[in-house]
Tab-separated table of C-alpha atoms and ligand atoms in Angstrom:
chain	number	residue	atom	x	y	z
A	26	MET	CA	27.722	53.059	-15.399
A	27	LYS	CA	26.312	55.785	-13.165
A	28	TRP	CA	28.756	54.828	-10.432
A	29	ILE	CA	31.709	55.054	-12.756
A	30	LEU	CA	30.674	58.570	-13.798
A	31	LEU	CA	30.323	59.749	-10.228
A	32	PHE	CA	33.760	58.458	-9.519
A	33	LEU	CA	35.309	60.112	-12.575
A	34	LEU	CA	33.749	63.548	-12.334
A	35	PRO	CA	35.800	65.037	-9.503
A	36	THR	CA	39.007	63.839	-11.104
A	37	LEU	CA	38.037	65.372	-14.433
A	38	ALA	CA	37.279	68.680	-12.807
A	39	PHE	CA	40.801	68.950	-11.502
A	40	ALA	CA	42.602	67.396	-14.426
A	41	GLN	CA	44.908	69.726	-16.272
A	42	PRO	CA	44.345	70.321	-19.922
A	43	SER	CA	46.839	68.789	-22.282
A	44	LYS	CA	49.282	71.143	-23.990
A	45	GLU	CA	47.299	70.790	-27.177
A	46	GLN	CA	44.061	71.707	-25.392
A	47	GLN	CA	45.731	74.665	-23.770
A	48	PHE	CA	46.979	75.839	-27.148
A	49	ARG	CA	43.363	75.969	-28.383
A	50	PHE	CA	42.287	77.850	-25.224
A	51	SER	CA	45.168	80.277	-25.584
A	52	LEU	CA	44.490	80.871	-29.273
A	53	ASN	CA	40.829	81.538	-28.514
A	54	THR	CA	41.679	83.919	-25.682
A	55	VAL	CA	44.133	85.832	-27.870
A	56	ILE	CA	41.433	86.102	-30.575
A	57	LYS	CA	38.902	87.250	-28.000
A	58	ASN	CA	41.224	89.906	-26.584
A	59	SER	CA	41.943	90.976	-30.141
A	60	THR	CA	38.324	91.402	-31.165
A	61	MET	CA	36.703	93.193	-28.229
A	62	PRO	CA	33.469	94.796	-29.462
A	63	ASP	CA	34.181	98.239	-27.992
A	64	VAL	CA	37.787	98.342	-29.230
A	65	ARG	CA	38.954	99.746	-32.552
A	66	PRO	CA	39.288	96.758	-34.970
A	67	GLY	CA	42.853	95.450	-35.110
A	68	MET	CA	43.744	96.624	-31.660
A	69	VAL	CA	44.419	94.222	-28.781
A	70	VAL	CA	43.729	94.740	-25.110
A	71	ALA	CA	46.566	93.601	-22.862
A	72	SER	CA	43.915	92.001	-20.640
A	73	PRO	CA	40.121	92.328	-20.317
A	74	SER	CA	40.765	93.659	-16.787
A	75	ARG	CA	39.436	97.190	-16.484
A	76	GLU	CA	40.379	97.764	-12.858
A	77	ASN	CA	42.856	96.528	-10.303
A	78	PRO	CA	44.768	96.544	-12.567
A	79	ASP	CA	43.388	98.459	-15.540
A	80	TYR	CA	44.966	96.790	-18.555
A	81	TYR	CA	42.188	97.707	-20.955
A	82	TYR	CA	44.551	99.454	-23.330
A	83	ASP	CA	46.629	98.471	-26.311
A	84	TRP	CA	50.378	98.331	-25.677
A	85	VAL	CA	52.419	98.483	-28.862
A	86	ARG	CA	54.801	95.796	-27.577
A	87	ASP	CA	52.137	93.358	-26.458
A	88	THR	CA	50.274	93.772	-29.704
A	89	ALA	CA	53.358	93.382	-31.864
A	90	LEU	CA	54.221	90.169	-30.038
A	91	THR	CA	50.612	88.990	-30.394
A	92	TYR	CA	50.636	89.530	-34.125
A	93	ARG	CA	54.133	88.104	-34.573
A	94	ALA	CA	52.644	84.897	-33.173
A	95	MET	CA	49.584	85.251	-35.408
A	96	VAL	CA	51.869	85.587	-38.435
A	97	ASP	CA	53.832	82.521	-37.334
A	98	TYR	CA	50.540	80.677	-36.868
A	99	TYR	CA	49.350	81.787	-40.267
A	100	GLU	CA	52.563	80.537	-41.791
A	101	LEU	CA	51.878	77.085	-40.322
A	102	THR	CA	48.181	76.844	-41.025
A	103	LYS	CA	47.293	79.321	-43.787
A	104	ASN	CA	44.123	79.914	-41.824
A	105	PRO	CA	42.039	82.581	-43.680
A	106	GLN	CA	40.427	83.936	-40.492
A	107	ILE	CA	43.848	84.659	-39.052
A	108	LYS	CA	44.940	86.274	-42.328
A	109	LYS	CA	41.973	88.559	-42.198
A	110	MET	CA	42.844	89.557	-38.656
A	111	ILE	CA	46.413	90.333	-39.742
A	112	PHE	CA	45.156	92.596	-42.528
A	113	THR	CA	42.952	94.456	-40.010
A	114	TRP	CA	45.853	94.785	-37.592
A	115	ILE	CA	48.062	96.292	-40.277
A	116	ASP	CA	45.401	98.887	-41.101
A	117	SER	CA	45.001	99.699	-37.432
A	118	GLU	CA	48.770	100.107	-36.885
A	119	THR	CA	48.892	102.362	-39.951
A	120	TYR	CA	46.149	104.475	-38.405
A	121	ARG	CA	47.778	104.691	-34.997
A	122	GLN	CA	51.201	105.552	-36.385
A	123	ASN	CA	49.598	108.709	-37.668
A	124	GLN	CA	48.076	109.754	-34.357
A	125	PRO	CA	49.673	112.606	-32.504
A	126	THR	CA	51.322	111.327	-29.286
A	127	PHE	CA	53.737	112.666	-26.681
A	128	THR	CA	56.681	110.639	-28.035
A	129	GLY	CA	55.775	109.834	-31.640
A	130	LEU	CA	56.254	106.175	-32.502
A	131	GLY	CA	57.945	105.534	-29.147
A	132	GLU	CA	54.567	105.927	-27.422
A	133	PRO	CA	54.019	102.649	-25.545
A	134	LYS	CA	50.330	102.547	-24.821
A	135	TYR	CA	47.113	103.639	-26.579
A	136	PHE	CA	43.491	104.123	-25.662
A	137	ILE	CA	41.172	101.562	-27.242
A	138	ASP	CA	39.971	104.115	-29.794
A	139	GLY	CA	43.510	104.249	-31.223
A	140	SER	CA	44.571	107.600	-29.755
A	141	GLY	CA	47.741	107.889	-27.700
A	142	TYR	CA	47.500	107.553	-23.952
A	143	THR	CA	47.601	110.948	-22.331
A	144	GLY	CA	48.305	110.161	-18.669
A	145	GLY	CA	51.702	109.966	-17.049
A	146	TRP	CA	53.699	106.876	-18.181
A	147	GLY	CA	57.225	105.570	-18.724
A	148	ARG	CA	57.780	106.842	-22.237
A	149	PRO	CA	59.155	106.478	-24.764
A	150	GLN	CA	59.563	102.690	-25.065
A	151	ASN	CA	61.544	102.075	-28.175
A	152	ASP	CA	61.180	98.292	-28.411
A	153	GLY	CA	57.635	98.703	-29.769
A	154	PRO	CA	58.295	99.997	-33.293
A	155	ALA	CA	61.115	97.445	-33.744
A	156	LEU	CA	58.950	94.483	-32.670
A	157	ARG	CA	56.100	95.671	-34.892
A	158	ALA	CA	58.432	96.011	-37.875
A	159	VAL	CA	59.736	92.455	-37.396
A	160	ALA	CA	56.201	91.052	-37.317
A	161	MET	CA	55.181	93.033	-40.397
A	162	ILE	CA	58.385	92.136	-42.327
A	163	LYS	CA	57.687	88.519	-41.738
A	164	PHE	CA	54.147	88.945	-43.024
A	165	ALA	CA	55.472	90.868	-46.045
A	166	ARG	CA	57.668	87.856	-46.822
A	167	LEU	CA	54.677	85.523	-46.669
A	168	MET	CA	52.752	87.832	-48.996
A	169	LEU	CA	55.672	87.900	-51.438
A	170	GLN	CA	55.651	84.070	-51.391
A	171	GLU	CA	51.958	84.197	-52.225
A	172	ASN	CA	52.755	86.487	-55.136
A	173	ASN	CA	50.937	89.361	-53.463
A	174	GLN	CA	53.632	91.952	-54.125
A	175	ASP	CA	50.922	94.558	-54.699
A	176	TYR	CA	49.789	94.314	-51.100
A	177	VAL	CA	53.363	94.657	-49.827
A	178	LEU	CA	54.086	97.754	-51.887
A	179	LYS	CA	50.757	99.344	-51.234
A	180	LYS	CA	50.269	98.578	-47.540
A	181	LEU	CA	53.605	97.626	-45.969
A	182	TYR	CA	56.771	99.054	-47.495
A	183	HIS	CA	57.246	102.017	-49.778
A	184	GLY	CA	60.769	103.352	-50.247
A	185	VAL	CA	60.185	107.080	-49.881
A	186	ILE	CA	61.201	109.690	-47.335
A	187	PRO	CA	59.339	110.956	-45.397
A	188	ALA	CA	58.093	107.441	-44.813
A	189	ASP	CA	54.442	106.818	-45.613
A	190	SER	CA	54.243	103.066	-45.008
A	191	PRO	CA	54.193	101.255	-41.685
A	192	ILE	CA	57.361	99.171	-41.918
A	193	LYS	CA	59.426	102.036	-43.269
A	194	LYS	CA	58.125	104.386	-40.563
A	195	ASP	CA	59.177	101.983	-37.837
A	196	LEU	CA	62.579	101.398	-39.470
A	197	GLU	CA	63.256	105.096	-39.813
A	198	TYR	CA	62.252	105.721	-36.226
A	199	THR	CA	64.415	102.852	-35.005
A	200	ALA	CA	67.426	103.788	-37.122
A	201	HIS	CA	67.349	107.335	-35.842
A	202	HIS	CA	66.602	106.731	-32.127
A	203	TRP	CA	68.336	103.549	-31.022
A	204	ARG	CA	71.184	105.485	-29.357
A	205	GLU	CA	68.778	107.344	-27.132
A	206	PRO	CA	67.749	106.016	-23.725
A	207	SER	CA	64.168	104.791	-23.469
A	208	PHE	CA	62.042	102.844	-20.962
A	209	GLU	CA	62.501	99.087	-21.077
A	210	LEU	CA	59.773	96.506	-21.550
A	211	TRP	CA	58.894	96.598	-17.865
A	212	GLU	CA	58.202	100.318	-18.196
A	213	GLU	CA	60.228	101.211	-15.113
A	214	GLU	CA	63.710	102.371	-16.025
A	215	MET	CA	65.067	104.775	-18.593
A	216	GLY	CA	68.368	103.560	-20.060
A	217	LEU	CA	69.787	101.341	-22.760
A	218	HIS	CA	68.458	97.805	-22.681
A	219	PHE	CA	69.479	94.471	-24.104
A	220	TYR	CA	65.871	93.642	-24.921
A	221	THR	CA	65.210	96.886	-26.791
A	222	LEU	CA	68.492	96.925	-28.658
A	223	LEU	CA	68.333	93.318	-29.838
A	224	ALA	CA	64.806	93.986	-31.189
A	225	GLN	CA	66.107	97.110	-32.933
A	226	HIS	CA	69.054	95.139	-34.341
A	227	THR	CA	66.737	92.523	-35.807
A	228	ALA	CA	64.298	95.040	-37.241
A	229	LEU	CA	67.052	96.912	-39.049
A	230	GLN	CA	68.791	93.798	-40.278
A	231	GLU	CA	65.593	92.213	-41.623
A	232	GLY	CA	64.345	95.602	-42.790
A	233	ALA	CA	67.535	96.090	-44.792
A	234	LYS	CA	66.973	92.792	-46.586
A	235	LEU	CA	63.421	93.744	-47.475
A	236	ALA	CA	64.408	97.234	-48.551
A	237	GLN	CA	67.120	95.775	-50.802
A	238	GLU	CA	64.675	93.395	-52.438
A	239	LEU	CA	62.152	96.143	-53.012
A	240	GLY	CA	64.708	98.386	-54.680
A	241	ASP	CA	65.369	100.756	-51.793
A	242	ALA	CA	69.126	100.110	-51.822
A	243	GLY	CA	70.317	103.312	-50.159
A	244	ALA	CA	68.039	102.717	-47.175
A	245	ALA	CA	69.187	99.105	-47.003
A	246	ASP	CA	72.785	100.265	-46.588
A	247	PHE	CA	71.818	102.717	-43.901
A	248	TYR	CA	69.736	100.184	-41.939
A	249	ASN	CA	72.506	97.582	-42.206
A	250	GLU	CA	75.069	100.031	-40.872
A	251	GLN	CA	72.869	100.920	-37.876
A	252	ALA	CA	72.234	97.212	-37.186
A	253	ARG	CA	75.991	96.601	-37.288
A	254	GLN	CA	76.624	99.341	-34.738
A	255	ILE	CA	73.914	98.082	-32.425
A	256	GLY	CA	75.417	94.625	-32.629
A	257	GLN	CA	78.779	95.950	-31.667
A	258	MET	CA	77.306	97.723	-28.641
A	259	LEU	CA	75.426	94.605	-27.496
A	260	LEU	CA	78.471	92.405	-27.757
A	261	SER	CA	80.848	94.789	-26.079
A	262	GLN	CA	78.732	96.459	-23.428
A	263	PHE	CA	76.111	93.987	-22.327
A	264	THR	CA	78.201	90.889	-21.757
A	265	ASP	CA	79.449	90.230	-18.286
A	266	ALA	CA	81.809	87.729	-16.693
A	267	ASN	CA	79.622	87.137	-13.626
A	268	ILE	CA	76.049	87.087	-14.923
A	269	GLY	CA	76.614	86.517	-18.659
A	270	ILE	CA	74.234	89.218	-19.974
A	271	LYS	CA	73.247	92.471	-18.324
A	272	ALA	CA	69.720	93.751	-18.840
A	273	THR	CA	70.400	97.501	-18.702
A	274	ILE	CA	73.284	99.956	-18.942
A	275	ARG	CA	73.477	103.756	-18.643
A	276	ARG	CA	70.447	104.171	-16.404
A	277	VAL	CA	69.160	107.674	-16.433
A	278	ASN	CA	69.111	109.236	-12.963
A	279	GLY	CA	70.032	105.926	-11.424
A	280	GLY	CA	66.844	104.164	-12.626
A	281	LEU	CA	64.847	102.406	-9.894
A	282	GLY	CA	67.830	102.248	-7.552
A	283	TYR	CA	66.931	98.897	-6.042
A	284	LYS	CA	67.341	96.876	-9.257
A	285	THR	CA	70.983	96.057	-8.609
A	286	SER	CA	71.651	92.500	-9.809
A	287	ASN	CA	70.912	93.327	-13.500
A	288	ILE	CA	69.748	89.707	-13.792
A	289	ASP	CA	66.512	89.836	-15.723
A	290	VAL	CA	64.408	87.509	-17.832
A	291	ALA	CA	64.314	90.193	-20.514
A	292	PRO	CA	67.441	88.929	-22.361
A	293	LEU	CA	65.889	85.445	-22.431
A	294	LEU	CA	62.749	86.892	-23.977
A	295	ALA	CA	64.953	88.730	-26.444
A	296	LEU	CA	66.668	85.500	-27.462
A	297	ASN	CA	63.246	84.018	-28.164
A	298	HIS	CA	61.628	86.975	-29.818
A	299	ASN	CA	64.535	87.591	-32.181
A	300	ALA	CA	64.858	84.001	-33.334
A	301	PRO	CA	65.551	82.834	-35.980
A	302	TYR	CA	66.974	86.141	-37.136
A	303	GLN	CA	69.642	87.296	-34.747
A	304	LYS	CA	73.068	85.713	-35.143
A	305	LEU	CA	74.960	87.887	-32.655
A	306	PHE	CA	74.434	85.581	-29.694
A	307	SER	CA	74.797	81.894	-30.293
A	308	LEU	CA	72.745	79.951	-27.765
A	309	LYS	CA	75.832	77.918	-26.957
A	310	SER	CA	78.112	80.902	-26.403
A	311	PRO	CA	79.645	81.144	-22.947
A	312	HIS	CA	77.842	84.406	-22.149
A	313	VAL	CA	74.429	83.027	-23.006
A	314	VAL	CA	75.060	79.788	-21.136
A	315	LYS	CA	76.316	81.716	-18.096
A	316	TYR	CA	73.314	84.009	-18.254
A	317	VAL	CA	70.674	81.273	-18.475
A	318	ASN	CA	72.299	79.254	-15.698
A	319	THR	CA	72.385	82.294	-13.452
A	320	LEU	CA	68.807	83.261	-14.257
A	321	VAL	CA	67.501	79.755	-13.550
A	322	SER	CA	69.339	79.285	-10.266
A	323	VAL	CA	68.399	82.716	-8.909
A	324	ASN	CA	64.729	82.150	-9.724
A	325	ARG	CA	64.726	78.617	-8.364
A	326	GLN	CA	66.112	79.997	-5.148
A	327	ILE	CA	63.885	82.992	-4.477
A	328	TYR	CA	60.334	81.678	-5.010
A	329	LYS	CA	58.747	79.361	-2.464
A	330	VAL	CA	56.633	77.646	-5.179
A	331	ASN	CA	59.874	76.358	-6.667
A	332	HIS	CA	60.848	74.697	-3.400
A	333	ASP	CA	57.332	73.327	-2.770
A	334	TYR	CA	57.006	71.743	-6.180
A	335	PRO	CA	60.579	70.782	-7.180
A	336	ASN	CA	59.433	68.236	-9.766
A	337	LEU	CA	57.884	70.931	-11.940
A	338	GLY	CA	59.981	73.237	-14.108
A	339	VAL	CA	61.293	76.465	-12.630
A	340	ALA	CA	58.816	79.270	-12.168
A	341	ILE	CA	60.506	82.457	-13.428
A	342	GLY	CA	59.792	86.099	-12.632
A	343	ARG	CA	60.929	89.357	-14.243
A	344	TYR	CA	63.940	90.053	-12.009
A	345	PRO	CA	64.826	89.257	-8.392
A	346	GLU	CA	64.286	92.744	-6.929
A	347	ASP	CA	60.842	93.162	-8.537
A	348	LYS	CA	58.227	94.889	-6.338
A	349	TYR	CA	55.313	94.747	-8.764
A	350	ASP	CA	52.798	92.122	-7.598
A	351	GLY	CA	50.323	92.711	-10.428
A	352	TYR	CA	48.434	95.464	-8.555
A	353	VAL	CA	50.950	97.818	-6.890
A	354	THR	CA	54.681	98.409	-7.209
A	355	THR	CA	55.469	98.503	-3.517
A	356	LYS	CA	55.192	94.812	-2.661
A	357	GLU	CA	56.920	91.654	-3.859
A	358	GLY	CA	57.238	90.456	-7.421
A	359	ASN	CA	56.220	86.947	-8.460
A	360	PRO	CA	56.851	84.418	-11.156
A	361	TRP	CA	55.075	85.247	-14.434
A	362	PHE	CA	53.559	82.833	-16.901
A	363	LEU	CA	55.226	84.447	-19.839
A	364	SER	CA	58.726	84.180	-18.373
A	365	THR	CA	58.213	80.652	-17.150
A	366	LEU	CA	57.021	79.609	-20.620
A	367	ALA	CA	59.910	81.516	-22.214
A	368	LEU	CA	62.406	79.179	-20.537
A	369	GLY	CA	60.610	76.208	-22.114
A	370	GLU	CA	60.674	77.984	-25.477
A	371	PHE	CA	64.355	78.714	-25.072
A	372	TYR	CA	65.116	75.032	-24.350
A	373	CYS	CA	63.230	74.112	-27.526
A	374	GLN	CA	65.382	76.515	-29.534
A	375	VAL	CA	68.479	74.838	-28.115
A	376	ARG	CA	67.037	71.402	-28.842
A	377	ASN	CA	66.139	72.382	-32.400
A	378	GLU	CA	69.731	73.450	-33.026
A	379	ALA	CA	71.543	70.697	-31.216
A	380	LYS	CA	69.073	67.762	-31.487
A	381	ASN	CA	69.691	67.353	-27.805
A	382	SER	CA	67.005	65.024	-26.520
A	383	LYS	CA	68.258	65.406	-22.977
A	384	LEU	CA	66.239	68.623	-22.933
A	385	ASN	CA	62.921	66.894	-23.540
A	386	ASP	CA	62.302	66.382	-19.887
A	387	LEU	CA	63.124	70.003	-18.983
A	388	ILE	CA	60.824	71.278	-21.722
A	389	GLU	CA	57.886	69.152	-20.555
A	390	LYS	CA	58.439	70.396	-16.992
A	391	GLN	CA	58.253	74.042	-18.023
A	392	PHE	CA	54.889	73.476	-19.705
A	393	ALA	CA	53.759	71.454	-16.696
A	394	ARG	CA	54.698	74.302	-14.357
A	395	ALA	CA	52.623	76.782	-16.290
A	396	LEU	CA	49.599	74.444	-16.534
A	397	PHE	CA	49.853	73.553	-12.883
A	398	HIS	CA	49.384	77.180	-11.832
A	399	SER	CA	46.726	77.988	-14.424
A	400	ASP	CA	43.108	77.549	-13.422
A	401	ARG	CA	43.224	74.164	-15.270
A	402	LYS	CA	40.408	75.318	-17.500
A	403	GLY	CA	42.514	77.417	-19.845
A	404	ALA	CA	42.825	80.698	-17.962
A	405	MET	CA	46.166	82.361	-17.300
A	406	SER	CA	46.737	85.691	-15.537
A	407	GLU	CA	49.942	87.687	-15.477
A	408	GLN	CA	51.508	86.321	-12.314
A	409	ILE	CA	51.755	83.280	-10.041
A	410	ASN	CA	51.821	84.013	-6.330
A	411	ARG	CA	55.280	83.118	-5.144
A	412	TYR	CA	54.023	81.554	-1.894
A	413	ASP	CA	50.776	79.776	-2.618
A	414	GLY	CA	50.946	79.355	-6.413
A	415	HIS	CA	47.614	81.035	-7.141
A	416	MET	CA	47.162	83.312	-10.099
A	417	GLN	CA	47.254	87.065	-9.584
A	418	GLY	CA	47.492	90.307	-11.504
A	419	ALA	CA	45.649	91.008	-14.759
A	420	TYR	CA	43.427	88.069	-15.663
A	421	GLU	CA	43.534	86.381	-19.070
A	422	LEU	CA	46.649	88.396	-19.973
A	423	THR	CA	47.049	88.316	-23.754
A	424	TRP	CA	50.824	87.986	-23.417
A	425	SER	CA	50.588	84.919	-21.152
A	426	HIS	CA	48.488	83.144	-23.791
A	427	ASN	CA	50.702	84.397	-26.534
A	428	ALA	CA	53.682	82.967	-24.679
A	429	PHE	CA	51.988	79.569	-24.529
A	430	MET	CA	51.365	79.726	-28.260
A	431	THR	CA	54.900	80.734	-29.214
A	432	ALA	CA	56.422	78.065	-26.966
A	433	MET	CA	54.247	75.433	-28.612
A	434	MET	CA	55.135	76.604	-32.085
A	435	ARG	CA	58.857	76.803	-31.325
A	436	CYS	CA	58.722	73.337	-29.849
A	437	GLY	CA	57.247	71.985	-33.040
A	438	LEU	CA	53.989	71.027	-31.346
A	439	VAL	CA	51.616	72.859	-33.712
A	440	LYS	CA	50.895	71.053	-36.898
A	441	ARG	CA	51.691	72.503	-40.249
A	442	LYS	CA	48.763	72.332	-42.685
B	5	LIG	C1	54.538	98.968	-12.851
B	5	LIG	C2	55.054	97.728	-13.463
B	5	LIG	O1	56.298	97.325	-12.972
B	5	LIG	C3	55.070	97.896	-14.903
B	5	LIG	O2	55.669	96.823	-15.533
B	5	LIG	C4	53.691	98.063	-15.357
B	5	LIG	O3	53.622	98.166	-16.737
B	5	LIG	C5	53.099	99.304	-14.751
B	5	LIG	N1	53.266	99.315	-13.318
B	5	LIG	C6	51.642	99.505	-15.084
B	5	LIG	O4	50.870	98.468	-14.576
B	6	LIG	C1	53.281	95.262	-17.608
B	6	LIG	C2	54.500	94.738	-18.261
B	6	LIG	O1	55.591	95.040	-17.468
B	6	LIG	C3	54.677	95.306	-19.665
B	6	LIG	O2	55.755	94.694	-20.284
B	6	LIG	C4	53.449	95.100	-20.471
B	6	LIG	O3	53.575	95.724	-21.716
B	6	LIG	C5	52.210	95.661	-19.770
B	6	LIG	N1	52.163	95.136	-18.428
B	6	LIG	C6	50.946	95.252	-20.484
B	6	LIG	O4	50.810	93.872	-20.545
């Protein structure tokens, strides 16, 4: 018996967790990063890392995506602890929406006491309010299903101007600012972005439905009309014969300058984050297919880890010209966990629609790629070194774990209660 144990131990130490085990690890890490004792309740740190890099702040985008996943998880499990966290998050967003900041609701990043960040930053970032609205609208729907209309009217949506409820504030901000350039999700370039605009389109479209149901018909018309115009812009100005979908147009002052291909994982993230709501871009449409094929082949090509481990899925970075290595913006970019997992999630969306079991193998390989580069005990940082495959950048990044959770849920691998 003893001998068998001795033989097994080293293998166990290096064994990768199963997807289901990693889901538990990721959920626990997200909860941990969302309940830090020195952080205002309801706020989420992007990572526990306080230096090199300092991610000990709450980014509106990261937190909105975190809680969108929490709402999705609550829908599946009806877990009361998660529900309580969601209530606390809504109170905290309500508080922070009323804080003075440099750019109002477009402020991307907050100190952990809930006040707006005061240092230099790429601001505004107008995806944040839209993503937050979509997460809250979904929760409002669940509360309506639970016959808790009181909560919705009191805490989430109230049809008055000036807006005094969180969803309406975000919708008003979005409806009035989408035409203006803002920084994209990577916080580097001012312009108009596919990612931001698709999030804004969804927020206004879903917001219009909620407004209509809650008797705010005039607002519903206005939100719908803005959503329609955004849709028109996305379809006409962001599609491209060579790369399918462009990430950014109308860069202000030339943007970064070196980001020339316009091939970016951001549209892929957008197609995940706006499902199942957006109907502008069918996953089978020629532009989407062209875009995803281009994205995958470029990423497969540029990272050594993809050549070294060709049997795993493709490790995906932000964009080919990226110089952010997780610490400084003057080196070489790497694959990221969240983008690598996003490709798996995307394949699951396609499979869900088309019942195409040929994708099963590709899906498994994307999960395997992410688990392979994790520490095999549940930890995931921001990035994966493109040469040696080790983790780097902010450790235990909330968004990496969130991406694991959303991929699992989209792939139907988390059980409904
Ligand atoms: C530059 C990176 O490219 C950007 O994405 C990041 O948010 C900031 N540095 C802050 O770390
Ligand atoms: C850098 C990423 O580029 C940005 O999207 C994110 O919001 C922050 N890090 C925080 O995770």
